[in-house]
mmCIF file of C-alpha atoms in Angstrom:
data_model
loop_
_atom_site.group_PDB
_atom_site.id
_atom_site.type_symbol
_atom_site.label_atom_id
_atom_site.label_comp_id
_atom_site.label_asym_id
_atom_site.label_seq_id
_atom_site.Cartn_x
_atom_site.Cartn_y
_atom_site.Cartn_z
ATOM 1 C CA MET A 288 20.371 22.173 -9.452
ATOM 2 C CA SER A 289 21.127 18.618 -10.144
ATOM 3 C CA THR A 290 18.763 16.723 -12.354
ATOM 4 C CA VAL A 291 17.816 13.603 -13.516
ATOM 5 C CA ARG A 292 16.939 13.078 -17.267
ATOM 6 C CA VAL A 293 14.096 10.779 -18.501
ATOM 7 C CA ILE A 294 15.416 8.836 -21.417
ATOM 8 C CA LYS A 295 12.567 6.452 -21.323
ATOM 9 C CA PRO A 296 9.451 7.058 -19.183
ATOM 10 C CA GLY A 297 8.148 3.300 -18.813
ATOM 11 C CA LEU A 298 4.707 2.384 -18.972
ATOM 12 C CA LEU A 299 3.196 4.780 -16.191
ATOM 13 C CA THR A 300 5.956 6.512 -14.037
ATOM 14 C CA THR A 301 4.823 8.868 -11.488
ATOM 15 C CA ILE A 302 6.027 11.017 -8.930
ATOM 16 C CA GLN A 303 4.985 10.374 -5.625
ATOM 17 C CA ASP A 304 5.271 11.176 -1.973
ATOM 18 C CA LEU A 305 3.037 10.266 1.139
ATOM 19 C CA GLY A 306 0.222 12.583 -0.206
ATOM 20 C CA ARG A 307 -1.944 15.302 0.563
ATOM 21 C CA TRP A 308 -3.288 14.869 4.128
ATOM 22 C CA GLY A 309 -5.667 17.248 5.746
ATOM 23 C CA LEU A 310 -7.493 18.576 2.661
ATOM 24 C CA GLN A 311 -10.045 15.670 2.061
ATOM 25 C CA SER A 312 -12.907 18.057 3.715
ATOM 26 C CA ARG A 313 -12.245 20.503 0.886
ATOM 27 C CA GLY A 314 -12.520 17.616 -1.663
ATOM 28 C CA VAL A 315 -8.411 17.129 -2.445
ATOM 29 C CA PRO A 316 -7.781 13.517 -2.651
ATOM 30 C CA VAL A 317 -4.718 11.935 -0.440
ATOM 31 C CA GLY A 318 -3.363 10.049 -3.299
ATOM 32 C CA GLY A 319 0.361 9.106 -2.655
ATOM 33 C CA PRO A 320 2.007 5.427 -3.086
ATOM 34 C CA MET A 321 0.046 2.371 -3.738
ATOM 35 C CA ASP A 322 2.594 0.629 -1.736
ATOM 36 C CA VAL A 323 3.485 3.064 1.204
ATOM 37 C CA PRO A 324 6.060 0.698 3.026
ATOM 38 C CA SER A 325 8.097 -0.099 -0.146
ATOM 39 C CA HIS A 326 8.345 3.852 -0.691
ATOM 40 C CA ARG A 327 9.392 4.398 2.708
ATOM 41 C CA LEU A 328 12.182 1.855 2.496
ATOM 42 C CA ALA A 329 13.325 3.360 -0.692
ATOM 43 C CA ASN A 330 13.932 6.433 1.061
ATOM 44 C CA ALA A 331 15.603 5.010 4.082
ATOM 45 C CA LEU A 332 17.834 3.230 1.682
ATOM 46 C CA VAL A 333 19.372 6.257 0.349
ATOM 47 C CA GLY A 334 19.290 8.447 3.580
ATOM 48 C CA ASN A 335 16.048 10.366 2.701
ATOM 49 C CA ARG A 336 13.113 11.539 5.132
ATOM 50 C CA ARG A 337 10.336 9.132 4.521
ATOM 51 C CA ASP A 338 8.212 12.030 2.772
ATOM 52 C CA ALA A 339 10.709 12.661 0.395
ATOM 53 C CA ALA A 340 9.148 12.077 -3.276
ATOM 54 C CA THR A 341 9.950 8.831 -4.921
ATOM 55 C CA LEU A 342 9.342 7.555 -8.552
ATOM 56 C CA GLU A 343 6.509 5.041 -8.550
ATOM 57 C CA VAL A 344 6.892 2.320 -11.555
ATOM 58 C CA THR A 345 4.155 0.361 -12.970
ATOM 59 C CA ILE A 346 4.640 -2.890 -14.794
ATOM 60 C CA THR A 347 7.442 -1.704 -16.830
ATOM 61 C CA GLY A 348 10.310 0.772 -15.497
ATOM 62 C CA PRO A 349 11.988 4.114 -16.823
ATOM 63 C CA GLU A 350 15.765 4.678 -18.276
ATOM 64 C CA LEU A 351 16.897 7.590 -16.119
ATOM 65 C CA GLU A 352 20.254 9.660 -16.736
ATOM 66 C CA PHE A 353 21.921 11.358 -13.998
ATOM 67 C CA ASP A 354 24.065 14.534 -14.245
ATOM 68 C CA ASP A 355 25.996 13.881 -10.943
ATOM 69 C CA ASP A 356 26.984 10.909 -8.551
ATOM 70 C CA ARG A 357 23.691 9.727 -6.702
ATOM 71 C CA ILE A 358 22.811 7.145 -4.245
ATOM 72 C CA VAL A 359 19.789 5.153 -5.541
ATOM 73 C CA ALA A 360 17.323 2.443 -4.212
ATOM 74 C CA VAL A 361 14.782 0.489 -5.973
ATOM 75 C CA THR A 362 12.265 -1.395 -3.818
ATOM 76 C CA GLY A 363 8.714 -2.929 -3.956
ATOM 77 C CA GLY A 364 8.078 -5.393 -6.671
ATOM 78 C CA GLN A 365 10.815 -7.223 -8.385
ATOM 79 C CA PHE A 366 11.901 -5.556 -11.313
ATOM 80 C CA GLU A 367 14.957 -6.079 -14.053
ATOM 81 C CA ILE A 368 17.615 -3.388 -12.983
ATOM 82 C CA ALA A 369 20.514 -2.384 -14.492
ATOM 83 C CA ILE A 370 23.238 0.609 -13.913
ATOM 84 C CA ASP A 371 24.283 0.962 -17.707
ATOM 85 C CA SER A 372 24.680 -2.501 -19.064
ATOM 86 C CA HIS A 373 25.433 -3.964 -15.660
ATOM 87 C CA PRO A 374 22.639 -5.682 -13.555
ATOM 88 C CA VAL A 375 22.016 -4.899 -10.086
ATOM 89 C CA ALA A 376 19.820 -6.084 -7.229
ATOM 90 C CA GLY A 377 16.853 -4.084 -5.813
ATOM 91 C CA GLY A 378 16.257 -3.587 -2.047
ATOM 92 C CA THR A 379 19.581 -1.982 -1.387
ATOM 93 C CA ALA A 380 21.492 1.287 -1.764
ATOM 94 C CA LEU A 381 23.299 1.645 -5.245
ATOM 95 C CA LYS A 382 25.498 4.338 -6.423
ATOM 96 C CA VAL A 383 25.115 5.866 -9.933
ATOM 97 C CA GLY A 384 27.830 7.782 -11.346
ATOM 98 C CA CYS A 385 27.459 11.183 -13.060
ATOM 99 C CA GLY A 386 26.454 10.513 -16.887
ATOM 100 C CA SER A 387 25.357 6.735 -15.954
ATOM 101 C CA ARG A 388 21.892 5.576 -16.508
ATOM 102 C CA LEU A 389 19.586 3.401 -14.237
ATOM 103 C CA ILE A 390 17.379 1.320 -16.140
ATOM 104 C CA VAL A 391 14.240 -0.501 -14.418
ATOM 105 C CA GLY A 392 12.965 -3.068 -17.123
ATOM 106 C CA ARG A 393 10.052 -5.335 -17.064
ATOM 107 C CA ARG A 394 8.185 -6.633 -13.651
ATOM 108 C CA VAL A 395 9.395 -10.322 -12.891
ATOM 109 C CA ARG A 396 7.045 -10.423 -9.678
ATOM 110 C CA GLY A 397 4.694 -7.740 -8.360
ATOM 111 C CA ALA A 398 3.156 -4.631 -10.225
ATOM 112 C CA ARG A 399 4.956 -1.618 -8.673
ATOM 113 C CA ALA A 400 8.639 -0.483 -7.800
ATOM 114 C CA TYR A 401 9.684 2.617 -6.116
ATOM 115 C CA ILE A 402 12.801 4.451 -7.133
ATOM 116 C CA ALA A 403 14.504 6.751 -4.496
ATOM 117 C CA VAL A 404 17.145 9.390 -5.214
ATOM 118 C CA GLY A 405 19.186 10.651 -2.481
ATOM 119 C CA GLY A 406 17.813 14.136 -1.642
ATOM 120 C CA GLY A 407 14.617 13.361 -3.333
ATOM 121 C CA ILE A 408 12.734 14.333 -6.340
ATOM 122 C CA ASN A 409 12.513 18.078 -5.891
ATOM 123 C CA VAL A 410 9.549 19.305 -7.996
ATOM 124 C CA PRO A 411 7.242 21.783 -6.573
ATOM 125 C CA PRO A 412 4.915 20.848 -4.404
ATOM 126 C CA VAL A 413 0.894 21.655 -4.960
ATOM 127 C CA PHE A 414 -1.135 21.916 -1.814
ATOM 128 C CA GLY A 415 1.531 20.346 0.451
ATOM 129 C CA SER A 416 2.829 17.688 -1.620
ATOM 130 C CA ARG A 417 4.710 16.447 -4.581
ATOM 131 C CA ALA A 418 2.385 13.555 -5.379
ATOM 132 C CA THR A 419 1.117 12.904 -8.821
ATOM 133 C CA ASN A 420 -2.667 12.569 -9.058
ATOM 134 C CA LEU A 421 -3.587 11.644 -12.654
ATOM 135 C CA VAL A 422 -7.257 12.211 -12.030
ATOM 136 C CA CYS A 423 -7.023 15.615 -10.736
ATOM 137 C CA ALA A 424 -3.931 16.572 -12.913
ATOM 138 C CA LEU A 425 -2.286 17.577 -9.744
ATOM 139 C CA GLY A 426 1.301 17.377 -8.614
ATOM 140 C CA GLY A 427 4.351 15.869 -9.871
ATOM 141 C CA VAL A 428 5.350 17.180 -13.390
ATOM 142 C CA GLU A 429 2.314 18.805 -14.831
ATOM 143 C CA GLY A 430 0.116 16.302 -12.959
ATOM 144 C CA ARG A 431 1.005 13.676 -15.485
ATOM 145 C CA PRO A 432 3.285 10.598 -15.855
ATOM 146 C CA LEU A 433 6.503 10.989 -16.893
ATOM 147 C CA LYS A 434 7.734 11.422 -20.540
ATOM 148 C CA VAL A 435 10.740 11.417 -22.596
ATOM 149 C CA GLY A 436 13.031 14.301 -21.859
ATOM 150 C CA ASP A 437 11.440 15.502 -18.621
ATOM 151 C CA LEU A 438 14.325 16.908 -16.336
ATOM 152 C CA LEU A 439 13.768 16.196 -12.703
ATOM 153 C CA PRO A 440 15.192 18.195 -9.982
ATOM 154 C CA VAL A 441 16.633 16.431 -7.128
ATOM 155 C CA GLY A 442 17.747 17.795 -3.906
ATOM 156 C CA ASP A 443 20.867 17.827 -1.978
ATOM 157 C CA PRO A 444 21.454 14.309 -0.371
ATOM 158 C CA SER A 445 21.621 14.013 3.426
ATOM 159 C CA ALA A 446 23.799 10.748 2.787
ATOM 160 C CA PRO A 447 25.933 11.429 -0.105
ATOM 161 C CA ASP A 448 28.613 8.182 0.199
ATOM 162 C CA LEU A 449 27.560 4.730 -0.218
ATOM 163 C CA MET A 450 29.629 3.692 2.605
ATOM 164 C CA THR A 451 27.817 5.619 5.220
ATOM 165 C CA ILE A 452 24.382 4.052 4.694
ATOM 166 C CA LYS A 453 23.369 1.046 6.877
ATOM 167 C CA HIS A 454 19.969 -0.618 6.981
ATOM 168 C CA ARG A 455 18.300 -3.569 8.492
ATOM 169 C CA PRO A 456 16.431 -5.786 6.030
ATOM 170 C CA PHE A 457 12.823 -5.120 5.907
ATOM 171 C CA PRO A 458 10.576 -8.227 5.453
ATOM 172 C CA PRO A 459 9.821 -8.935 1.638
ATOM 173 C CA LEU A 460 6.401 -8.649 0.595
ATOM 174 C CA PRO A 461 4.471 -11.468 -0.886
ATOM 175 C CA LEU A 462 4.324 -10.578 -4.932
ATOM 176 C CA ASP A 463 2.327 -13.639 -6.060
ATOM 177 C CA ARG A 464 -0.183 -12.625 -8.724
ATOM 178 C CA HIS A 465 -2.725 -13.811 -5.924
ATOM 179 C CA ALA A 466 -3.127 -11.797 -3.001
ATOM 180 C CA ARG A 467 -4.959 -12.741 -0.018
ATOM 181 C CA VAL A 468 -5.739 -9.597 2.202
ATOM 182 C CA ARG A 469 -7.602 -9.170 5.543
ATOM 183 C CA VAL A 470 -10.569 -6.976 6.031
ATOM 184 C CA LEU A 471 -12.970 -5.481 8.719
ATOM 185 C CA PRO A 472 -16.590 -5.201 8.061
ATOM 186 C CA GLY A 473 -17.219 -1.914 6.734
ATOM 187 C CA PRO A 474 -19.442 0.927 7.971
ATOM 188 C CA GLN A 475 -22.368 -0.385 5.892
ATOM 189 C CA HIS A 476 -21.917 -4.022 5.901
ATOM 190 C CA ASP A 477 -25.581 -4.161 7.257
ATOM 191 C CA ARG A 478 -27.027 -3.128 3.873
ATOM 192 C CA PHE A 479 -26.238 -6.247 2.010
ATOM 193 C CA SER A 480 -27.604 -9.842 2.503
ATOM 194 C CA ALA A 481 -26.876 -11.866 5.160
ATOM 195 C CA ASP A 482 -24.552 -14.173 3.202
ATOM 196 C CA ALA A 483 -22.726 -11.075 1.465
ATOM 197 C CA LEU A 484 -19.662 -11.492 3.816
ATOM 198 C CA ASP A 485 -19.246 -14.820 3.262
ATOM 199 C CA LEU A 486 -19.543 -14.640 -0.440
ATOM 200 C CA LEU A 487 -16.858 -11.893 -0.469
ATOM 201 C CA GLN A 488 -14.621 -14.317 1.172
ATOM 202 C CA ALA A 489 -15.483 -17.241 -1.102
ATOM 203 C CA GLY A 490 -13.403 -15.279 -3.933
ATOM 204 C CA PRO A 491 -11.144 -15.167 -5.576
ATOM 205 C CA TYR A 492 -11.836 -11.997 -7.384
ATOM 206 C CA THR A 493 -10.073 -11.039 -10.710
ATOM 207 C CA LEU A 494 -8.726 -7.307 -11.477
ATOM 208 C CA ASP A 495 -10.421 -6.435 -14.576
ATOM 209 C CA GLN A 496 -8.715 -3.847 -17.300
ATOM 210 C CA ARG A 497 -10.426 -0.771 -15.871
ATOM 211 C CA SER A 498 -8.300 -1.183 -12.553
ATOM 212 C CA ASP A 499 -5.999 1.602 -11.852
ATOM 213 C CA ARG A 500 -4.813 3.719 -9.100
ATOM 214 C CA MET A 501 -8.249 5.164 -8.281
ATOM 215 C CA GLY A 502 -9.864 1.679 -7.640
ATOM 216 C CA PHE A 503 -9.739 -2.097 -8.533
ATOM 217 C CA HIS A 504 -12.827 -3.235 -10.393
ATOM 218 C CA LEU A 505 -13.266 -6.571 -9.360
ATOM 219 C CA ARG A 506 -15.001 -9.783 -11.317
ATOM 220 C CA GLY A 507 -16.536 -12.538 -9.235
ATOM 221 C CA HIS A 508 -19.121 -13.143 -6.820
ATOM 222 C CA ARG A 509 -22.062 -10.535 -6.849
ATOM 223 C CA LEU A 510 -23.079 -8.970 -3.671
ATOM 224 C CA SER A 511 -26.677 -8.429 -2.848
ATOM 225 C CA HIS A 512 -28.049 -5.317 -1.166
ATOM 226 C CA VAL A 513 -30.737 -5.119 1.104
ATOM 227 C CA ARG A 514 -31.523 -1.356 1.226
ATOM 228 C CA GLY A 515 -30.233 -0.261 -2.275
ATOM 229 C CA ALA A 516 -27.249 0.498 -3.677
ATOM 230 C CA ASP A 517 -27.104 4.333 -3.067
ATOM 231 C CA ILE A 518 -26.157 5.885 0.359
ATOM 232 C CA ILE A 519 -25.692 9.613 1.203
ATOM 233 C CA SER A 520 -21.851 10.120 0.365
ATOM 234 C CA ASP A 521 -19.478 9.800 3.069
ATOM 235 C CA ALA A 522 -15.807 9.238 3.548
ATOM 236 C CA THR A 523 -13.805 6.655 1.413
ATOM 237 C CA PRO A 524 -10.311 5.460 3.249
ATOM 238 C CA MET A 525 -7.971 3.637 0.935
ATOM 239 C CA GLY A 526 -8.897 -0.216 1.020
ATOM 240 C CA ALA A 527 -12.497 0.440 1.523
ATOM 241 C CA ILE A 528 -14.532 -2.045 -0.597
ATOM 242 C CA GLN A 529 -17.774 -0.299 -2.072
ATOM 243 C CA VAL A 530 -20.349 -2.215 -4.069
ATOM 244 C CA PRO A 531 -22.391 -0.438 -6.853
ATOM 245 C CA GLY A 532 -25.666 -1.355 -7.970
ATOM 246 C CA SER A 533 -24.003 -4.077 -10.360
ATOM 247 C CA GLY A 534 -23.026 -6.034 -6.928
ATOM 248 C CA LEU A 535 -19.486 -6.422 -8.188
ATOM 249 C CA PRO A 536 -17.073 -4.843 -5.564
ATOM 250 C CA ILE A 537 -14.606 -2.115 -6.194
ATOM 251 C CA LEU A 538 -11.346 -2.016 -3.748
ATOM 252 C CA LEU A 539 -10.713 1.807 -3.605
ATOM 253 C CA MET A 540 -7.127 2.670 -3.812
ATOM 254 C CA ALA A 541 -4.447 5.521 -3.647
ATOM 255 C CA ASP A 542 -6.312 8.005 -6.048
ATOM 256 C CA ARG A 543 -9.769 7.500 -4.616
ATOM 257 C CA GLN A 544 -12.216 10.220 -4.407
ATOM 258 C CA THR A 545 -12.479 11.850 -0.895
ATOM 259 C CA THR A 546 -16.378 10.685 -0.845
ATOM 260 C CA GLY A 547 -18.402 7.744 -2.382
ATOM 261 C CA GLY A 548 -22.318 7.261 -2.548
ATOM 262 C CA TYR A 549 -22.093 3.422 -2.633
ATOM 263 C CA PRO A 550 -22.330 1.147 0.289
ATOM 264 C CA LYS A 551 -19.016 -0.232 1.778
ATOM 265 C CA ILE A 552 -19.066 -3.996 2.823
ATOM 266 C CA ALA A 553 -15.637 -3.916 4.175
ATOM 267 C CA THR A 554 -12.270 -2.278 4.598
ATOM 268 C CA THR A 555 -9.060 -3.642 3.886
ATOM 269 C CA ILE A 556 -6.501 -3.438 6.989
ATOM 270 C CA THR A 557 -3.849 -1.130 6.666
ATOM 271 C CA ALA A 558 -1.104 -3.542 7.053
ATOM 272 C CA ASP A 559 -2.300 -5.558 3.819
ATOM 273 C CA LEU A 560 -2.733 -2.344 1.586
ATOM 274 C CA PRO A 561 0.711 -2.937 0.145
ATOM 275 C CA VAL A 562 0.007 -6.470 -1.020
ATOM 276 C CA ALA A 563 -2.893 -5.229 -2.843
ATOM 277 C CA GLY A 564 -1.117 -2.166 -4.047
ATOM 278 C CA GLN A 565 1.240 -4.942 -5.801
ATOM 279 C CA LEU A 566 -1.593 -6.261 -8.083
ATOM 280 C CA ALA A 567 -2.252 -5.595 -11.669
ATOM 281 C CA PRO A 568 -5.219 -6.417 -14.267
ATOM 282 C CA GLY A 569 -5.552 -10.105 -14.669
ATOM 283 C CA ASP A 570 -4.356 -10.588 -11.237
ATOM 284 C CA THR A 571 -6.675 -12.284 -8.274
ATOM 285 C CA ILE A 572 -7.367 -11.291 -4.811
ATOM 286 C CA SER A 573 -8.930 -13.122 -1.758
ATOM 287 C CA PHE A 574 -10.806 -11.367 1.040
ATOM 288 C CA VAL A 575 -10.863 -12.768 4.649
ATOM 289 C CA VAL A 576 -12.403 -11.205 7.806
ATOM 290 C CA CYS A 577 -10.213 -10.676 10.729
ATOM 291 C CA SER A 578 -10.681 -9.107 14.295
ATOM 292 C CA HIS A 579 -9.462 -5.428 15.271
ATOM 293 C CA ALA A 580 -7.069 -6.984 17.423
ATOM 294 C CA GLU A 581 -5.347 -8.757 14.459
ATOM 295 C CA ALA A 582 -5.732 -5.949 12.236
ATOM 296 C CA LEU A 583 -3.897 -3.698 14.855
ATOM 297 C CA ALA A 584 -1.533 -6.202 15.649
ATOM 298 C CA ALA A 585 -0.410 -6.723 12.082
ATOM 299 C CA LEU A 586 -0.200 -2.707 11.714
ATOM 300 C CA ILE A 587 2.312 -2.184 14.796
ATOM 301 C CA ALA A 588 4.758 -5.137 13.690
ATOM 302 C CA GLN A 589 4.693 -3.569 10.248
ATOM 303 C CA GLU A 590 5.351 -0.269 11.638
ATOM 304 C CA ARG A 591 8.270 -1.343 14.027
ATOM 305 C CA ALA A 592 9.948 -2.823 11.354
ATOM 306 C CA LEU A 593 9.629 0.131 8.895
ATOM 307 C CA MET A 594 10.889 2.396 11.875
ATOM 308 C CA GLY A 595 13.850 0.085 12.600
ATOM 309 C CA THR A 596 14.706 0.630 9.098
ATOM 310 C CA GLU A 597 14.519 4.555 9.039
ATOM 311 C CA ARG A 598 16.093 4.993 12.406
ATOM 312 C CA GLN A 599 19.515 3.415 11.280
ATOM 313 C CA GLU A 600 22.147 6.138 11.595
ATOM 314 C CA SER A 601 25.074 6.738 9.517
ATOM 315 C CA VAL A 602 28.259 4.980 10.762
#
């Protein structure tokens, strides 16, 4: 079996696929990429299925050595990228020769990149997924970030020749250190003061140092509850904005728990989740309430663009 050797792991590099769907009722979190479109685009560029496992890179990336010829792609945030000592571009299919090294260095813009390898990262699935959940220590390589010396098995590529791959460009993400995301009123928005949604939109909020794949802890305007800060625990979708007793919002992200006991004032629309997913501690975020029609139109447009990329056939 072909493998990829981890020479340097980067700051926080984990194996991710689209996550563990269908198990939330049993207490198993979904997990998966912080920026789903970039994960899917990386797979499309190398000829993989959308659910093939990629490597999610945070802030600084890994150095990887290949034991055979492979097609790779790096998408998402803008990072320094090289094959051996030769700088290369992200967002396109690249050929890495046997014995060569792919080096993903520091971020330039955005916080996360996705490395797809033709054939996918082929670690054993856990509960139907290869995604690493650091909180539960599930999936990936022993449920942890990559470390020096890890050998990552890779599958058989479906598009082994760089010349057989064509693709349409996908609209680039905004990668500023300030993100503006659209939200819908949450299921408990009536448990907050009348001006709470206006205060939420008055932002910006700053991601504090506790922010991680589980959730972004935000500093800024405090939101007031009118019926207490505790509710009977209910489901927590990615992008939900829950508000504990401190009044400071928490934006729930990929590794969130399946349920939570704080009221949720708003929920980030699906199309804007990847914008939030490219933020890091110290970055800022603003929220704006939109209509259901706008949220649906944005998601349809994003999905059409992604599917147009994924459906490109080999020439």
